[in-house]
Amino acid sequence: MYAEPGTIKKILQETGDTWAVVGLSNNKQRAAYGVAEVLRRYGKRVVPVHPKGEAVGGEQGYASLADVPFPVDVVDVFVRSELAGAVADEAVAVGAKAVWFQLGVVDEEAYERTRAAGLDMVMDRCPAIELKSLGYR
C-alpha cells in the first residue's frame, strides 16, 4: 500500500530530477551516502539536507528544506520514523512533488497527510533498489 509500483515508477521516472536527501552527510558509511551516489549515477541532482549544512558530492548542503533556494522535486528521507513526519510536512510546505521514506522509515499518519496534500509518497523502500528493479543498471 505504501509502495505502489505505479507510484514508485512515477517518482523515479517522471516526477523530476532534483532530489533533496534529508540526512545526507559526508559519512560514507551511512546508507544515505550510497543511495545519493546511485541517484547521481542515474542523473538525479542530489541536494544534501542535514543540520550541518555541509556540501556533499560537490553540491551545496542546507540545514533544512526551507533553506533550499530552488524547487525540489522529491524529498528522500533518511531520519528515524519518529522524526520523518515533520520532514514530510516540511516537504509539503516547500512545494515538493513527492516524498520518499527510506527502508525502515514508516509513519502512517505522515503518509496520509502528505497524500491528502496532493503529493506522491512511498514508504519503507529504497530508490536505489527500485531503480535496479526498473531495469536501470
Coordinates of C-alpha atoms in Angstrom, one line a residue:
M1 CA 0.0 0.0 0.0
Y2 CA 2.8 2.4 0.9
A3 CA 4.9 1.4 -2.1
E4 CA 2.6 1.0 -5.1
P5 CA 4.6 0.1 -8.2
G6 CA 3.0 2.8 -10.3
T7 CA 3.9 5.5 -7.7
I8 CA 7.4 4.2 -7.4
K9 CA 7.9 4.3 -11.2
K10 CA 6.2 7.7 -11.5
I11 CA 8.5 9.3 -8.8
L12 CA 11.7 7.7 -10.3
Q13 CA 10.9 8.4 -14.0
E14 CA 8.6 11.3 -14.2
T15 CA 8.4 13.5 -11.1
G16 CA 11.7 15.4 -11.6
D17 CA 15.4 15.2 -11.2
T18 CA 16.1 17.4 -8.1
W19 CA 16.1 15.2 -5.0
A20 CA 16.7 16.6 -1.5
V21 CA 18.2 13.9 0.6
V22 CA 17.4 14.6 4.2
G23 CA 20.1 13.2 6.5
L24 CA 22.8 13.2 3.8
S25 CA 26.3 14.0 5.1
N26 CA 29.9 13.1 4.0
N27 CA 29.9 10.0 6.2
K28 CA 30.5 7.3 3.5
Q29 CA 29.5 4.6 6.0
R30 CA 25.9 5.8 6.1
A31 CA 23.2 4.4 3.7
A32 CA 22.2 7.9 2.6
Y33 CA 25.7 8.5 1.1
G34 CA 25.5 5.3 -1.0
V35 CA 22.0 6.0 -2.2
A36 CA 22.9 9.5 -3.1
E37 CA 25.7 8.2 -5.3
V38 CA 23.3 5.8 -7.0
L39 CA 20.8 8.7 -7.6
R40 CA 23.5 10.8 -9.1
R41 CA 24.6 8.0 -11.4
Y42 CA 21.0 7.9 -12.7
G43 CA 21.0 11.6 -13.5
K44 CA 19.4 13.0 -10.4
R45 CA 20.6 16.2 -8.8
V46 CA 21.2 15.4 -5.1
V47 CA 20.8 18.2 -2.7
P48 CA 22.1 17.4 0.8
V49 CA 19.9 18.5 3.7
H50 CA 21.5 18.0 7.1
P51 CA 21.7 20.1 10.3
K52 CA 25.4 20.8 9.5
G53 CA 24.5 22.1 6.0
E54 CA 27.7 20.6 4.6
A55 CA 28.4 20.2 0.9
V56 CA 28.3 16.6 -0.4
G57 CA 29.4 15.4 -3.8
G58 CA 30.1 18.9 -4.9
E59 CA 26.5 20.0 -4.2
Q60 CA 25.9 22.8 -1.6
G61 CA 24.2 21.5 1.5
Y62 CA 21.4 23.1 3.5
A63 CA 20.4 22.8 7.2
S64 CA 16.7 22.4 6.3
L65 CA 14.4 22.0 3.3
A66 CA 13.2 25.6 3.9
D67 CA 16.7 26.8 3.3
V68 CA 17.0 25.3 -0.2
P69 CA 16.7 28.3 -2.5
F70 CA 15.3 26.5 -5.5
P71 CA 12.4 24.0 -6.2
V72 CA 12.9 20.4 -5.0
D73 CA 11.0 17.6 -6.8
V74 CA 11.5 14.7 -4.4
V75 CA 12.4 14.7 -0.7
D76 CA 14.2 11.4 0.2
V77 CA 14.1 10.9 4.0
F78 CA 16.9 9.2 5.9
V79 CA 15.8 10.0 9.5
R80 CA 14.1 7.9 12.2
S81 CA 10.4 7.3 11.8
E82 CA 9.5 9.5 14.8
L83 CA 11.2 12.4 13.0
A84 CA 10.1 11.7 9.5
G85 CA 6.6 13.1 9.8
A86 CA 7.9 16.6 10.4
V87 CA 10.1 16.3 7.3
A88 CA 7.2 15.2 5.2
D89 CA 5.2 18.2 6.5
E90 CA 8.2 20.4 5.5
A91 CA 8.3 18.8 2.1
V92 CA 4.6 19.8 1.6
A93 CA 5.3 23.3 2.8
V94 CA 8.2 23.9 0.3
G95 CA 6.2 22.6 -2.6
A96 CA 7.9 19.3 -3.3
K97 CA 6.1 16.9 -5.6
A98 CA 6.9 13.7 -3.8
V99 CA 8.2 12.3 -0.6
W100 CA 10.2 9.0 -0.2
F101 CA 10.7 7.4 3.2
Q102 CA 13.7 5.0 3.1
L103 CA 13.8 1.4 4.2
G104 CA 12.6 1.1 7.8
V105 CA 11.1 4.6 7.9
V106 CA 7.3 4.4 8.4
D107 CA 4.8 7.0 9.6
E108 CA 1.3 6.2 8.5
E109 CA -0.1 9.5 9.7
A110 CA 2.5 11.4 7.7
Y111 CA 1.7 9.3 4.7
E112 CA -2.0 10.2 4.9
R113 CA -1.2 13.9 5.4
T114 CA 1.2 14.0 2.5
R115 CA -1.1 12.2 0.2
A116 CA -4.0 14.4 1.2
A117 CA -1.8 17.4 0.3
G118 CA -1.5 16.0 -3.2
L119 CA 2.0 14.7 -3.1
D120 CA 3.0 11.2 -4.2
M121 CA 4.6 9.2 -1.5
V122 CA 6.5 5.9 -0.9
M123 CA 7.5 4.5 2.5
D124 CA 9.8 1.8 3.6
R125 CA 11.6 1.4 0.2
C126 CA 14.9 2.4 -1.3
P127 CA 15.1 4.2 -4.6
A128 CA 18.5 2.7 -5.4
I129 CA 16.9 -0.8 -5.2
E130 CA 13.8 0.3 -7.1
L131 CA 15.9 1.8 -9.9
K132 CA 17.6 -1.5 -10.5
S133 CA 14.2 -3.3 -10.4
L134 CA 13.0 -1.0 -13.2
G135 CA 15.9 -2.1 -15.3
Y136 CA 18.4 0.7 -14.7
R137 CA 21.9 -0.5 -14.4

